[in-house]
Short mmCIF file of N, CA and C in Angstrom, two decimals:
data_model
loop_
_atom_site.label_atom_id
_atom_site.label_comp_id
_atom_site.label_asym_id
_atom_site.label_seq_id
_atom_site.Cartn_x
_atom_site.Cartn_y
_atom_site.Cartn_z
N MET A 1076 0.61 -19.17 -4.06
CA MET A 1076 0.83 -17.75 -3.82
C MET A 1076 -0.07 -17.30 -2.68
N ASN A 1077 0.50 -16.62 -1.73
CA ASN A 1077 -0.25 -16.15 -0.57
C ASN A 1077 -0.87 -14.79 -0.87
N LYS A 1078 -2.18 -14.72 -0.78
CA LYS A 1078 -2.89 -13.46 -1.03
C LYS A 1078 -3.33 -12.86 0.28
N ASN A 1079 -3.18 -11.55 0.40
CA ASN A 1079 -3.67 -10.83 1.57
C ASN A 1079 -5.08 -10.35 1.29
N THR A 1080 -5.88 -10.29 2.32
CA THR A 1080 -7.18 -9.66 2.21
C THR A 1080 -6.98 -8.16 2.35
N ALA A 1081 -7.63 -7.40 1.51
CA ALA A 1081 -7.47 -5.95 1.59
C ALA A 1081 -7.77 -5.47 3.00
N ASN A 1082 -6.92 -4.60 3.47
CA ASN A 1082 -7.09 -3.98 4.78
C ASN A 1082 -6.99 -4.97 5.94
N ASP A 1083 -6.37 -6.15 5.73
CA ASP A 1083 -6.26 -7.10 6.82
C ASP A 1083 -5.13 -6.75 7.79
N LYS A 1084 -4.25 -5.86 7.36
CA LYS A 1084 -3.18 -5.38 8.23
C LYS A 1084 -3.26 -3.85 8.23
N THR A 1085 -2.53 -3.26 9.15
CA THR A 1085 -2.52 -1.80 9.18
C THR A 1085 -1.18 -1.23 8.75
N HIS A 1086 -0.15 -2.07 8.66
CA HIS A 1086 1.18 -1.60 8.28
C HIS A 1086 1.79 -2.54 7.25
N TYR A 1087 2.28 -1.96 6.18
CA TYR A 1087 2.90 -2.74 5.11
C TYR A 1087 4.28 -2.17 4.83
N GLU A 1088 5.27 -3.03 4.73
CA GLU A 1088 6.59 -2.61 4.29
C GLU A 1088 6.71 -2.97 2.82
N ILE A 1089 7.09 -2.00 2.01
CA ILE A 1089 7.19 -2.22 0.59
C ILE A 1089 8.61 -1.92 0.13
N THR A 1090 8.92 -2.35 -1.09
CA THR A 1090 10.23 -2.09 -1.69
C THR A 1090 10.02 -1.40 -3.02
N ALA A 1091 11.13 -1.04 -3.66
CA ALA A 1091 11.07 -0.33 -4.94
C ALA A 1091 10.31 -1.13 -6.00
N LYS A 1092 10.28 -2.45 -5.90
CA LYS A 1092 9.56 -3.24 -6.89
C LYS A 1092 8.04 -3.05 -6.78
N ASP A 1093 7.57 -2.50 -5.68
CA ASP A 1093 6.13 -2.25 -5.48
C ASP A 1093 5.69 -0.89 -6.02
N LEU A 1094 6.64 -0.11 -6.52
CA LEU A 1094 6.32 1.23 -7.02
C LEU A 1094 5.86 1.16 -8.46
N PRO A 1095 4.98 2.02 -8.91
CA PRO A 1095 4.31 3.04 -8.11
C PRO A 1095 3.32 2.39 -7.15
N LEU A 1096 3.29 2.91 -5.94
CA LEU A 1096 2.45 2.36 -4.89
C LEU A 1096 1.01 2.81 -5.08
N HIS A 1097 0.12 1.84 -4.94
CA HIS A 1097 -1.30 2.18 -4.89
C HIS A 1097 -1.97 1.28 -3.87
N CYS A 1098 -3.04 1.75 -3.33
CA CYS A 1098 -3.82 1.02 -2.34
C CYS A 1098 -5.24 0.91 -2.88
N PRO A 1099 -5.83 -0.28 -2.83
CA PRO A 1099 -5.27 -1.56 -2.44
C PRO A 1099 -4.18 -2.02 -3.40
N MET A 1100 -3.30 -2.87 -2.89
CA MET A 1100 -2.19 -3.40 -3.68
C MET A 1100 -2.66 -4.61 -4.48
N PRO A 1101 -1.94 -4.95 -5.55
CA PRO A 1101 -2.36 -6.07 -6.41
C PRO A 1101 -2.43 -7.42 -5.70
N ASN A 1102 -1.68 -7.62 -4.62
CA ASN A 1102 -1.70 -8.92 -3.94
C ASN A 1102 -2.85 -9.04 -2.94
N MET A 1103 -3.75 -8.11 -2.93
CA MET A 1103 -4.90 -8.15 -2.02
C MET A 1103 -6.10 -8.73 -2.77
N THR A 1104 -6.73 -9.73 -2.18
CA THR A 1104 -7.82 -10.41 -2.87
C THR A 1104 -9.05 -9.54 -3.02
N LEU A 1105 -9.31 -8.68 -2.08
CA LEU A 1105 -10.48 -7.80 -2.17
C LEU A 1105 -10.05 -6.45 -2.73
N TRP A 1106 -9.60 -6.47 -3.96
CA TRP A 1106 -9.04 -5.28 -4.59
C TRP A 1106 -10.05 -4.16 -4.72
N ASP A 1107 -11.34 -4.46 -4.58
CA ASP A 1107 -12.36 -3.43 -4.74
C ASP A 1107 -12.87 -2.90 -3.40
N SER A 1108 -12.07 -2.99 -2.35
CA SER A 1108 -12.52 -2.53 -1.03
C SER A 1108 -12.68 -1.01 -0.98
N HIS A 1109 -11.95 -0.30 -1.82
CA HIS A 1109 -12.13 1.15 -1.99
C HIS A 1109 -11.50 1.51 -3.32
N PRO A 1110 -11.76 2.69 -3.84
CA PRO A 1110 -11.16 3.06 -5.13
C PRO A 1110 -9.64 2.99 -5.06
N LYS A 1111 -9.02 2.60 -6.18
CA LYS A 1111 -7.56 2.57 -6.23
C LYS A 1111 -7.05 3.99 -6.14
N VAL A 1112 -6.13 4.20 -5.22
CA VAL A 1112 -5.51 5.51 -5.04
C VAL A 1112 -4.00 5.32 -5.08
N PHE A 1113 -3.35 6.14 -5.90
CA PHE A 1113 -1.89 6.09 -5.97
C PHE A 1113 -1.32 6.95 -4.85
N LEU A 1114 -0.31 6.41 -4.18
CA LEU A 1114 0.28 7.06 -3.02
C LEU A 1114 1.74 7.40 -3.33
N PRO A 1115 2.10 8.67 -3.35
CA PRO A 1115 3.45 9.09 -3.73
C PRO A 1115 4.47 8.91 -2.60
N ILE A 1116 4.67 7.69 -2.18
CA ILE A 1116 5.55 7.39 -1.05
C ILE A 1116 6.99 7.78 -1.33
N GLU A 1117 7.42 7.70 -2.58
CA GLU A 1117 8.81 8.04 -2.89
C GLU A 1117 9.08 9.53 -2.71
N ASP A 1118 8.04 10.36 -2.68
CA ASP A 1118 8.20 11.79 -2.46
C ASP A 1118 8.12 12.18 -0.99
N ALA A 1119 7.65 11.28 -0.14
CA ALA A 1119 7.53 11.56 1.29
C ALA A 1119 8.92 11.62 1.92
N THR A 1120 9.15 12.59 2.77
CA THR A 1120 10.49 12.79 3.35
C THR A 1120 10.95 11.58 4.16
N ASP A 1121 10.05 10.90 4.83
CA ASP A 1121 10.43 9.74 5.64
C ASP A 1121 10.05 8.42 4.98
N HIS A 1122 9.63 8.48 3.70
CA HIS A 1122 9.20 7.29 2.95
C HIS A 1122 8.11 6.52 3.67
N HIS A 1123 7.19 7.26 4.25
CA HIS A 1123 6.05 6.70 4.99
C HIS A 1123 4.81 7.44 4.50
N ILE A 1124 3.74 6.67 4.25
CA ILE A 1124 2.51 7.31 3.78
C ILE A 1124 1.31 6.51 4.28
N ILE A 1125 0.18 7.19 4.45
CA ILE A 1125 -1.04 6.57 4.94
C ILE A 1125 -2.12 6.71 3.89
N CYS A 1126 -2.83 5.61 3.62
CA CYS A 1126 -3.93 5.63 2.66
C CYS A 1126 -5.08 6.47 3.21
N PRO A 1127 -5.58 7.43 2.43
CA PRO A 1127 -6.66 8.27 2.92
C PRO A 1127 -8.00 7.55 3.03
N TYR A 1128 -8.14 6.40 2.40
CA TYR A 1128 -9.40 5.65 2.45
C TYR A 1128 -9.45 4.66 3.61
N CYS A 1129 -8.41 3.86 3.79
CA CYS A 1129 -8.48 2.78 4.78
C CYS A 1129 -7.48 2.94 5.92
N SER A 1130 -6.66 3.98 5.88
CA SER A 1130 -5.67 4.28 6.91
C SER A 1130 -4.54 3.26 7.00
N ALA A 1131 -4.37 2.43 5.97
CA ALA A 1131 -3.23 1.52 5.94
C ALA A 1131 -1.96 2.35 5.85
N GLU A 1132 -0.94 1.94 6.61
CA GLU A 1132 0.32 2.65 6.61
C GLU A 1132 1.34 1.88 5.78
N TYR A 1133 2.07 2.60 4.94
CA TYR A 1133 3.07 2.00 4.08
C TYR A 1133 4.44 2.62 4.40
N GLN A 1134 5.44 1.76 4.47
CA GLN A 1134 6.82 2.19 4.72
C GLN A 1134 7.68 1.65 3.59
N LEU A 1135 8.39 2.53 2.91
CA LEU A 1135 9.28 2.13 1.83
C LEU A 1135 10.64 1.75 2.41
N LYS A 1136 11.02 0.49 2.21
CA LYS A 1136 12.32 0.01 2.65
C LYS A 1136 13.30 0.16 1.51
N GLN A 1137 14.49 0.67 1.81
CA GLN A 1137 15.46 0.89 0.75
C GLN A 1137 16.67 0.03 0.89
#
C-alpha cells in the first residue's frame, strides 16, 4: 500500500468514497501534522476546498 506523507502535495483529487473529507487524510503517514479538521467539500459550490491549516487543496471528482 502506498502511503503519502502529510502535506507532501498541494492538490488532491478525491471521490465520494473519501467523504466525509478531513485533513490530514487517513492515507497520510504523518497523520499528526496538524489537528484533524473536517472539510465540507460536498457543500462547496465548485466542490473545491482548502485546508485552513496546511493550505492543501482538495477537489471532489464526481
